[in-house]
Structure formats: C-alpha cells, structure tokens
Amino acid sequence: AKMENHTRISEFILVGFKSHPGSQVLLSVLFSTMYIVTVVGNICMMLIIRMDPSLHTPMYFFLENLSTLDICYSSVITPRAALAFLLDRRSISYAGCASQMFFFSLFGTAEAFFLAVMAYDRFAAVCNPLLYQVIMSRRLCVLMVVGSYLSGCINCTIQTGFTFTLSFCGHREINHFFCEVAAVIHASCSDTLVNELVMLAVCGPIIVGTALVVFISYGYIIIKIIQMPSAESRHKAFSTCSSHMVTICLFFGTVFFMYAQPGAAASPSKSNTISIFYTVVIPMLNPFIYTLRNREVKGSLKKQLKRRGV
C-alpha cells in the first residue's frame, strides 16, 4: 500500500492561471519577456559595478549580490512557467516540485534579508557619513551577505522538509504556477495545521524582522533628509531613497500578504496574481530602480561607453 501511495503522486500538476489557450500564449510571452529583461538588466548591473573601481563600495557590493540573487530567484520559476503556459505542460515531478520550493524559499528569504541589509547600509551612509567606512567594513559586508544566504538555507530546509512530509493521496493539482509553499500545503490531504503554524512561526518573524529593519532605517533617513540645510541635498538624498522605498513596499507588501497572516494558504487564486509581483516583477525592476535613479551608475555607464568609443 505504501508503494502504491508513493506512485500515485510521482508528479503534481500546476493549474495556476489555467484559462483559454489565447491568454496562455500571452502569459508565456509576458513571462519570457520579463525573464529576459531580468537577466539582461541584472547582468548589465553586475558588469557596470565590476568594471568601475569607483563603484567598489559597500552599497554596490550589495547591489551586485542582489543582482546575482535576482537572476537565481527568477530562474527558479519564470522560465519553467513560461514554457508550461506555451506548451500546456503543467506537470512537475515530485522531486522537481520539492527542489523548486527549496530554492524559491532560499532565494526569497535571502532577498528579504538583502533588502534589510541594504536599508541599514543606506542608514549608515546618510546618518553616520563620517563613520560609514568604519561601520560598513568589508568583513561586515561579506558576513551580512553570507548571513542572508544562511538564513535562507535554514528557512527553506524547514519549509520544504515540513511540506514534503505531508501525504497527498490523489490530490495532484496545485492551484499555482509554481510549487509555492502555501499552495502545496493546500493540495495535501493530511491535517496541515502544524504546517501552517510552522510557516507562520518561521516566515512571520523573518518578514516582520527584516521589514522592521527596513522601515526603521528609512524612518531615520527621512528625518535626516528633512533636517538637511539645502533643498538640493534634500532632493538628491530623497530621490535615491524614494526609489528604494518603492521596491521595498512592493516586496514586503506582497510577501506579508502571502505569508505573514493566518490562513495565508486559503485563497490560492488571489495569491497567484500577487506572487507574480515578488517572483517575476520585482527581480526585473530592481536593476532599473537602483540604477536609473542613480547618478553614479549613470556617470559610470557614460564613462565606460566613451572609453569604448560608442
């Protein structure tokens, strides 16, 4: 009987966004385009930072790492989803589903920590400019990045481990376009109360903790900006921070809605649309938000193009 139970769910079927064929092609084109823009945008960002020694500062060290993370994060979900929409191949193997969940949770958690680390970095730069180099030492920067990934590893091991101890009986359909934790829990025929509590106990503090660091840091930054004597320096500081705030509000708003409230696993159709934001849209927007509003990067880009005679 055990063997039979295992063979019954050798694969899952992802039924998120299942509608008439015309819109499937459109979704596929949309996802593919966003994925290409994400990869190209983030690679360009990494190259600009690598090639210009004047950008070898803590802020850009984090940005370079964020770009790498965003490519990985997006690659776990978007290409597969685009292909599934196009070919209407919606099955994913049991192991494939587990590994997708594992890496998605890993990179997603790391992204939340990265945004917190970057907010703290901006806080140190704006509020303690004289001590900035001392506070944000190379060693601390590396430790923060490693710490972000380690937190991701702990979270994804717990989430994936707990989720895949559930039994799925004949329920193979997952109401999502990827193996997202809440959607997979929802497809189980076991009692999922423990899983939902674990999700809340682990994800809740991560989301609330990182969001608090972000919002407290930006609170101090905004106060500091308001106190600046000249309008020009206020405008300059505010324009860099406002763009960061947009990404942060988008990311934490959607993630909070998905994971940090009880019964998060209850409304799959709503969560399908919302999760497009933090899985596909935000990794695509990050390089634009962090670079286009940034004089140093624009200056560096012009310099490098000039050098190549473009």
Coordinates of N, CA, C and O in Angstrom, one line a residue, residues 52-184:
D52 N 33.9 49.4 -12.9 CA 34.3 50.7 -12.4 C 34.8 50.7 -11.0 O 34.0 50.5 -10.1
P53 N 36.1 50.9 -10.8 CA 36.6 50.9 -9.4 C 36.0 51.9 -8.5 O 35.9 51.6 -7.3
S54 N 35.4 53.0 -9.0 CA 34.8 54.0 -8.1 C 33.5 53.4 -7.5 O 32.9 54.0 -6.6
L55 N 33.0 52.3 -8.1 CA 31.7 51.7 -7.6 C 32.0 50.5 -6.6 O 31.1 49.8 -6.3
H56 N 33.3 50.4 -6.3 CA 33.6 49.3 -5.4 C 33.4 49.7 -3.9 O 34.4 49.8 -3.2
T57 N 32.2 50.0 -3.6 CA 31.8 50.5 -2.2 C 30.8 49.5 -1.7 O 30.2 48.7 -2.4
P58 N 30.6 49.5 -0.3 CA 29.6 48.6 0.2 C 28.2 48.6 -0.5 O 27.7 47.5 -0.8
M59 N 27.7 49.8 -0.8 CA 26.4 49.8 -1.4 C 26.4 49.0 -2.7 O 25.4 48.3 -3.0
Y60 N 27.4 49.2 -3.5 CA 27.4 48.5 -4.8 C 27.8 47.0 -4.7 O 27.4 46.2 -5.5
F61 N 28.5 46.7 -3.6 CA 28.8 45.3 -3.3 C 27.5 44.6 -3.1 O 27.2 43.5 -3.6
F62 N 26.6 45.2 -2.3 CA 25.3 44.6 -2.0 C 24.4 44.6 -3.3 O 23.7 43.6 -3.5
L63 N 24.5 45.6 -4.1 CA 23.7 45.7 -5.3 C 24.2 44.6 -6.3 O 23.3 43.9 -6.9
E64 N 25.5 44.3 -6.4 CA 26.0 43.3 -7.2 C 25.5 41.9 -6.8 O 25.0 41.1 -7.6
N65 N 25.5 41.7 -5.4 CA 24.9 40.5 -4.9 C 23.4 40.3 -5.1 O 22.9 39.3 -5.3
L66 N 22.7 41.5 -5.0 CA 21.3 41.5 -5.2 C 21.0 41.1 -6.6 O 20.0 40.3 -6.9
S67 N 21.8 41.6 -7.6 CA 21.6 41.2 -9.0 C 21.8 39.7 -9.2 O 21.0 39.1 -9.9
T68 N 22.8 39.2 -8.6 CA 23.0 37.7 -8.7 C 21.9 37.0 -8.2 O 21.3 36.0 -8.8
L69 N 21.4 37.4 -7.0 CA 20.3 36.7 -6.3 C 19.0 36.8 -7.2 O 18.3 35.8 -7.3
D70 N 18.8 38.0 -7.7 CA 17.5 38.2 -8.5 C 17.5 37.3 -9.8 O 16.5 36.8 -10.2
I71 N 18.7 37.1 -10.4 CA 18.8 36.2 -11.5 C 18.4 34.7 -11.1 O 17.6 34.1 -11.7
C72 N 19.0 34.3 -10.0 CA 18.8 33.0 -9.5 C 17.3 32.8 -9.1 O 16.7 31.8 -9.5
Y73 N 16.8 33.8 -8.4 CA 15.4 33.8 -7.9 C 14.4 33.6 -9.0 O 13.5 32.8 -9.0
S74 N 14.6 34.5 -10.0 CA 13.7 34.5 -11.2 C 13.9 33.2 -12.0 O 12.9 32.6 -12.5
S75 N 15.1 32.6 -12.1 CA 15.4 31.4 -12.9 C 14.7 30.2 -12.3 O 14.4 29.2 -13.0
V76 N 14.4 30.2 -11.0 CA 13.8 29.0 -10.4 C 12.4 28.9 -10.9 O 11.9 27.8 -11.0
I77 N 11.7 30.0 -11.2 CA 10.3 29.9 -11.5 C 9.9 30.3 -12.9 O 9.2 29.6 -13.6
T78 N 10.4 31.5 -13.4 CA 9.9 32.1 -14.6 C 10.0 31.3 -15.9 O 9.1 31.1 -16.6
P79 N 11.3 30.8 -16.2 CA 11.4 30.0 -17.5 C 10.4 28.8 -17.5 O 9.8 28.6 -18.5
R80 N 10.4 28.1 -16.4 CA 9.5 26.9 -16.4 C 8.1 27.3 -16.6 O 7.3 26.6 -17.3
A81 N 7.6 28.4 -15.9 CA 6.2 28.8 -16.0 C 5.9 29.2 -17.4 O 4.9 28.9 -18.0
A82 N 6.9 30.0 -18.1 CA 6.6 30.4 -19.5 C 6.5 29.3 -20.4 O 5.6 29.2 -21.3
L83 N 7.3 28.2 -20.2 CA 7.2 27.0 -21.0 C 5.9 26.3 -20.8 O 5.3 25.8 -21.7
A84 N 5.5 26.2 -19.5 CA 4.3 25.5 -19.2 C 3.1 26.1 -19.8 O 2.2 25.5 -20.4
F85 N 3.1 27.5 -19.8 CA 1.9 28.2 -20.5 C 1.9 27.9 -22.0 O 0.9 27.7 -22.6
L86 N 3.1 28.0 -22.6 CA 3.2 27.9 -24.0 C 2.8 26.5 -24.5 O 2.0 26.3 -25.4
L87 N 3.4 25.4 -23.8 CA 3.2 24.0 -24.3 C 2.1 23.3 -23.6 O 1.8 22.2 -23.8
D88 N 1.5 24.1 -22.6 CA 0.4 23.5 -21.8 C 0.9 22.2 -21.1 O 0.1 21.3 -20.9
R89 N 2.2 22.2 -20.8 CA 2.7 21.0 -20.0 C 2.8 21.5 -18.5 O 3.7 22.2 -18.2
R90 N 1.9 21.0 -17.8 CA 1.8 21.6 -16.4 C 2.2 20.6 -15.3 O 2.1 20.9 -14.1
S91 N 2.7 19.5 -15.7 CA 3.2 18.5 -14.7 C 4.6 18.8 -14.2 O 5.4 19.3 -15.0
I92 N 4.8 18.6 -13.0 CA 6.2 18.7 -12.4 C 6.4 17.5 -11.5 O 5.5 17.1 -10.7
S93 N 7.6 16.9 -11.6 CA 7.8 15.7 -10.8 C 7.9 16.1 -9.3 O 8.1 17.2 -8.9
Y94 N 7.7 15.1 -8.5 CA 7.7 15.2 -7.0 C 9.0 15.9 -6.6 O 9.0 16.9 -5.9
A95 N 10.1 15.3 -7.1 CA 11.4 15.9 -6.7 C 11.6 17.3 -7.3 O 12.2 18.1 -6.7
G96 N 11.1 17.5 -8.5 CA 11.2 18.8 -9.2 C 10.5 19.9 -8.4 O 10.9 21.0 -8.2
C97 N 9.3 19.5 -7.8 CA 8.5 20.4 -7.0 C 9.2 20.7 -5.7 O 9.3 21.9 -5.3
A98 N 9.8 19.7 -5.1 CA 10.5 19.9 -3.8 C 11.7 20.8 -4.0 O 11.9 21.7 -3.3
S99 N 12.4 20.6 -5.1 CA 13.6 21.4 -5.3 C 13.3 22.8 -5.7 O 13.9 23.8 -5.3
Q100 N 12.2 23.0 -6.5 CA 11.7 24.3 -6.8 C 11.3 25.1 -5.5 O 11.7 26.2 -5.4
M101 N 10.6 24.4 -4.7 CA 10.2 25.0 -3.4 C 11.4 25.4 -2.6 O 11.5 26.5 -2.0
F102 N 12.4 24.5 -2.5 CA 13.6 24.7 -1.7 C 14.4 25.9 -2.2 O 14.7 26.8 -1.4
F103 N 14.6 26.0 -3.5 CA 15.4 27.2 -4.0 C 14.6 28.5 -4.0 O 15.2 29.5 -3.7
F104 N 13.3 28.4 -4.2 CA 12.5 29.6 -4.2 C 12.5 30.1 -2.7 O 12.7 31.3 -2.5
S105 N 12.3 29.2 -1.7 CA 12.3 29.7 -0.3 C 13.7 30.2 0.1 O 13.8 31.2 0.8
L106 N 14.8 29.6 -0.5 CA 16.1 30.0 -0.2 C 16.4 31.4 -0.7 O 16.7 32.3 0.1
F107 N 16.1 31.6 -2.0 CA 16.4 33.0 -2.6 C 15.4 34.0 -2.1 O 15.8 35.2 -2.0
G108 N 14.1 33.6 -1.9 CA 13.1 34.6 -1.4 C 13.5 35.1 0.0 O 13.4 36.3 0.2
T109 N 13.9 34.2 0.9 CA 14.3 34.7 2.2 C 15.6 35.5 2.1 O 15.6 36.6 2.8
A110 N 16.5 35.1 1.3 CA 17.8 35.9 1.2 C 17.5 37.3 0.7 O 18.1 38.3 1.1
E111 N 16.5 37.4 -0.3 CA 16.1 38.7 -0.8 C 15.6 39.6 0.3 O 15.9 40.8 0.4
A112 N 14.7 39.1 1.2 CA 14.2 39.9 2.3 C 15.4 40.4 3.2 O 15.4 41.6 3.6
F113 N 16.3 39.5 3.5 CA 17.5 39.9 4.3 C 18.4 40.9 3.6 O 18.9 41.9 4.2
F114 N 18.5 40.7 2.3 CA 19.3 41.7 1.5 C 18.7 43.1 1.5 O 19.4 44.0 1.7
L115 N 17.4 43.2 1.4 CA 16.8 44.5 1.4 C 17.0 45.1 2.7 O 17.2 46.3 2.8
A116 N 16.9 44.3 3.8 CA 17.2 44.9 5.1 C 18.6 45.3 5.3 O 18.9 46.4 5.8
V117 N 19.5 44.5 4.8 CA 21.0 44.9 4.9 C 21.2 46.2 4.1 O 22.0 47.1 4.6
M118 N 20.6 46.3 2.9 CA 20.8 47.5 2.1 C 20.2 48.7 2.7 O 20.8 49.8 2.6
A119 N 19.1 48.5 3.4 CA 18.5 49.7 4.1 C 19.4 50.1 5.2 O 19.6 51.3 5.4
Y120 N 20.0 49.2 5.9 CA 20.9 49.5 7.0 C 22.1 50.2 6.5 O 22.6 51.2 7.1
D121 N 22.6 49.8 5.3 CA 23.8 50.4 4.7 C 23.5 51.8 4.3 O 24.3 52.7 4.5
R122 N 22.3 52.1 3.8 CA 21.9 53.5 3.4 C 21.8 54.3 4.7 O 22.1 55.5 4.7
F123 N 21.2 53.7 5.8 CA 21.1 54.4 7.1 C 22.5 54.8 7.6 O 22.7 56.0 8.0
A124 N 23.4 53.9 7.5 CA 24.8 54.2 7.9 C 25.4 55.3 7.1 O 26.1 56.2 7.6
A125 N 25.2 55.3 5.8 CA 25.7 56.3 4.9 C 25.1 57.7 5.1 O 25.8 58.7 5.1
V126 N 23.8 57.7 5.3 CA 23.1 59.0 5.4 C 23.3 59.6 6.8 O 23.5 60.8 7.0
C127 N 23.1 58.7 7.8 CA 23.0 59.2 9.2 C 24.4 59.3 9.9 O 24.6 60.0 10.8
N128 N 25.4 58.4 9.4 CA 26.7 58.5 10.0 C 27.8 58.6 8.9 O 28.6 57.7 8.8
P129 N 27.7 59.6 8.1 CA 28.6 59.6 6.9 C 30.1 59.6 7.3 O 30.9 58.9 6.6
L130 N 30.5 60.2 8.5 CA 31.9 60.2 8.8 C 32.4 58.8 9.3 O 33.6 58.5 9.1
L131 N 31.5 58.0 9.8 CA 31.9 56.7 10.4 C 31.5 55.6 9.4 O 31.7 54.4 9.7
Y132 N 31.0 56.0 8.2 CA 30.4 55.0 7.3 C 31.5 53.9 6.9 O 31.2 52.7 7.0
Q133 N 32.7 54.3 6.6 CA 33.7 53.3 6.2 C 34.1 52.4 7.3 O 34.4 51.2 7.1
V134 N 34.0 52.9 8.5 CA 34.3 52.1 9.7 C 33.2 51.1 10.0 O 33.5 49.9 10.2
I135 N 32.0 51.6 10.0 CA 30.8 50.7 10.3 C 30.7 49.6 9.2 O 30.6 48.4 9.6
M136 N 30.6 50.0 7.9 CA 30.4 49.0 6.9 C 31.8 48.5 6.4 O 32.1 48.7 5.2
S137 N 32.5 47.8 7.2 CA 33.8 47.3 6.8 C 33.5 46.1 5.8 O 32.4 45.6 5.8
R138 N 34.6 45.8 5.1 CA 34.5 44.7 4.1 C 34.0 43.4 4.8 O 33.2 42.7 4.3
R139 N 34.6 43.2 5.9 CA 34.3 42.0 6.7 C 32.8 41.9 7.0 O 32.1 40.9 6.8
L140 N 32.3 43.0 7.5 CA 30.8 43.1 7.9 C 30.0 42.8 6.7 O 29.0 42.1 6.7
C141 N 30.3 43.5 5.5 CA 29.5 43.3 4.3 C 29.5 41.9 3.9 O 28.4 41.3 3.5
V142 N 30.6 41.2 3.9 CA 30.7 39.8 3.5 C 29.9 38.9 4.5 O 29.1 38.1 4.1
L143 N 30.0 39.2 5.8 CA 29.3 38.5 6.8 C 27.7 38.6 6.6 O 27.0 37.7 6.8
M144 N 27.3 39.9 6.2 CA 25.9 40.1 6.0 C 25.3 39.3 4.9 O 24.2 38.8 4.9
V145 N 26.1 39.3 3.8 CA 25.7 38.5 2.6 C 25.6 37.0 2.9 O 24.6 36.4 2.6
V146 N 26.7 36.5 3.6 CA 26.7 35.1 4.0 C 25.5 34.8 4.9 O 24.8 33.8 4.8
G147 N 25.3 35.7 5.9 CA 24.2 35.5 6.8 C 22.9 35.5 6.2 O 22.0 34.7 6.6
S148 N 22.7 36.3 5.2 CA 21.4 36.3 4.4 C 21.1 35.0 3.8 O 20.0 34.4 3.8
Y149 N 22.2 34.4 3.1 CA 22.0 33.1 2.5 C 21.8 32.0 3.5 O 21.1 31.1 3.3
L150 N 22.5 32.1 4.6 CA 22.4 31.1 5.7 C 21.0 31.1 6.2 O 20.4 30.0 6.4
S151 N 20.4 32.3 6.5 CA 19.0 32.4 6.9 C 18.1 31.7 5.9 O 17.1 31.0 6.3
G152 N 18.4 32.0 4.6 CA 17.6 31.4 3.6 C 17.7 29.9 3.6 O 16.6 29.2 3.5
C153 N 18.9 29.3 3.8 CA 19.1 27.9 3.9 C 18.2 27.3 5.1 O 17.6 26.2 4.9
I154 N 18.3 27.9 6.2 CA 17.5 27.4 7.4 C 16.0 27.4 7.1 O 15.4 26.4 7.2
N155 N 15.5 28.5 6.5 CA 14.1 28.6 6.3 C 13.7 27.6 5.2 O 12.7 26.9 5.4
C156 N 14.4 27.5 4.1 CA 14.0 26.6 3.0 C 14.1 25.2 3.5 O 13.2 24.3 3.0
T157 N 15.0 24.8 4.3 CA 15.1 23.4 4.8 C 13.9 23.1 5.6 O 13.3 22.0 5.5
I158 N 13.5 24.0 6.5 CA 12.4 23.8 7.4 C 11.1 23.7 6.6 O 10.3 22.8 6.7
Q159 N 10.9 24.7 5.7 CA 9.6 24.8 4.9 C 9.5 23.5 4.0 O 8.4 22.9 4.0
T160 N 10.6 23.2 3.3 CA 10.5 22.1 2.3 C 10.3 20.8 3.1 O 9.5 19.9 2.7
G161 N 11.1 20.6 4.1 CA 11.1 19.4 5.0 C 9.7 19.2 5.5 O 9.1 18.1 5.3
F162 N 9.1 20.2 6.1 CA 7.8 20.0 6.7 C 6.7 19.7 5.6 O 5.8 18.9 5.8
T163 N 6.8 20.5 4.5 CA 5.8 20.3 3.5 C 5.8 18.9 2.9 O 4.7 18.3 2.6
F164 N 7.0 18.4 2.6 CA 7.0 17.1 1.9 C 7.0 15.9 2.8 O 7.1 14.8 2.4
T165 N 6.6 16.2 4.1 CA 6.3 15.0 5.0 C 4.8 14.8 4.9 O 4.3 13.8 5.4
L166 N 4.1 15.7 4.3 CA 2.6 15.6 4.2 C 2.3 14.5 3.2 O 3.1 14.2 2.3
S167 N 1.1 13.9 3.3 CA 0.8 12.9 2.2 C -0.3 13.6 1.3 O -1.0 14.4 1.8
F168 N -0.2 13.2 0.1 CA -1.0 13.9 -0.9 C -2.1 13.1 -1.5 O -2.9 13.5 -2.4
C169 N -2.3 11.8 -1.1 CA -3.3 10.9 -1.6 C -3.4 11.1 -3.1 O -2.5 11.0 -3.8
G170 N -4.6 11.4 -3.6 CA -4.8 11.5 -5.1 C -4.7 13.0 -5.5 O -4.8 13.3 -6.7
H171 N -4.5 13.9 -4.5 CA -4.5 15.3 -4.8 C -3.2 15.7 -5.5 O -2.2 16.0 -4.9
R172 N -3.3 15.7 -6.9 CA -2.1 16.1 -7.6 C -2.1 17.5 -8.0 O -1.1 18.1 -8.4
E173 N -3.3 18.1 -8.0 CA -3.4 19.5 -8.6 C -2.9 20.6 -7.5 O -3.4 20.6 -6.4
I174 N -2.0 21.4 -8.0 CA -1.6 22.6 -7.1 C -2.1 23.8 -7.8 O -1.8 24.1 -8.9
N175 N -2.9 24.6 -7.0 CA -3.5 25.8 -7.6 C -2.5 26.9 -7.6 O -2.7 27.9 -6.9
H176 N -1.5 26.8 -8.5 CA -0.5 27.8 -8.5 C 0.4 27.6 -9.8 O 0.3 26.5 -10.4
F177 N 1.2 28.6 -10.2 CA 2.0 28.3 -11.4 C 3.4 27.9 -11.0 O 4.3 27.6 -11.8
F178 N 3.7 27.7 -9.7 CA 5.0 27.1 -9.3 C 4.7 26.4 -7.9 O 3.6 26.6 -7.3
C179 N 5.7 25.6 -7.4 CA 5.5 24.9 -6.1 C 5.7 25.8 -5.0 O 6.7 25.8 -4.3
E180 N 4.7 26.7 -4.7 CA 4.8 27.7 -3.7 C 4.3 27.0 -2.4 O 3.4 26.1 -2.4
V181 N 4.9 27.3 -1.3 CA 4.7 26.5 0.0 C 3.2 26.4 0.3 O 2.7 25.3 0.5
A182 N 2.5 27.5 0.4 CA 1.1 27.5 0.9 C 0.2 26.7 -0.1 O -0.7 26.0 0.3
A183 N 0.5 26.8 -1.4 CA -0.3 26.1 -2.4 C -0.1 24.6 -2.3 O -1.0 23.9 -2.5
V184 N 1.1 24.2 -2.1 CA 1.4 22.7 -2.0 C 0.8 22.2 -0.7 O 0.1 21.1 -0.7

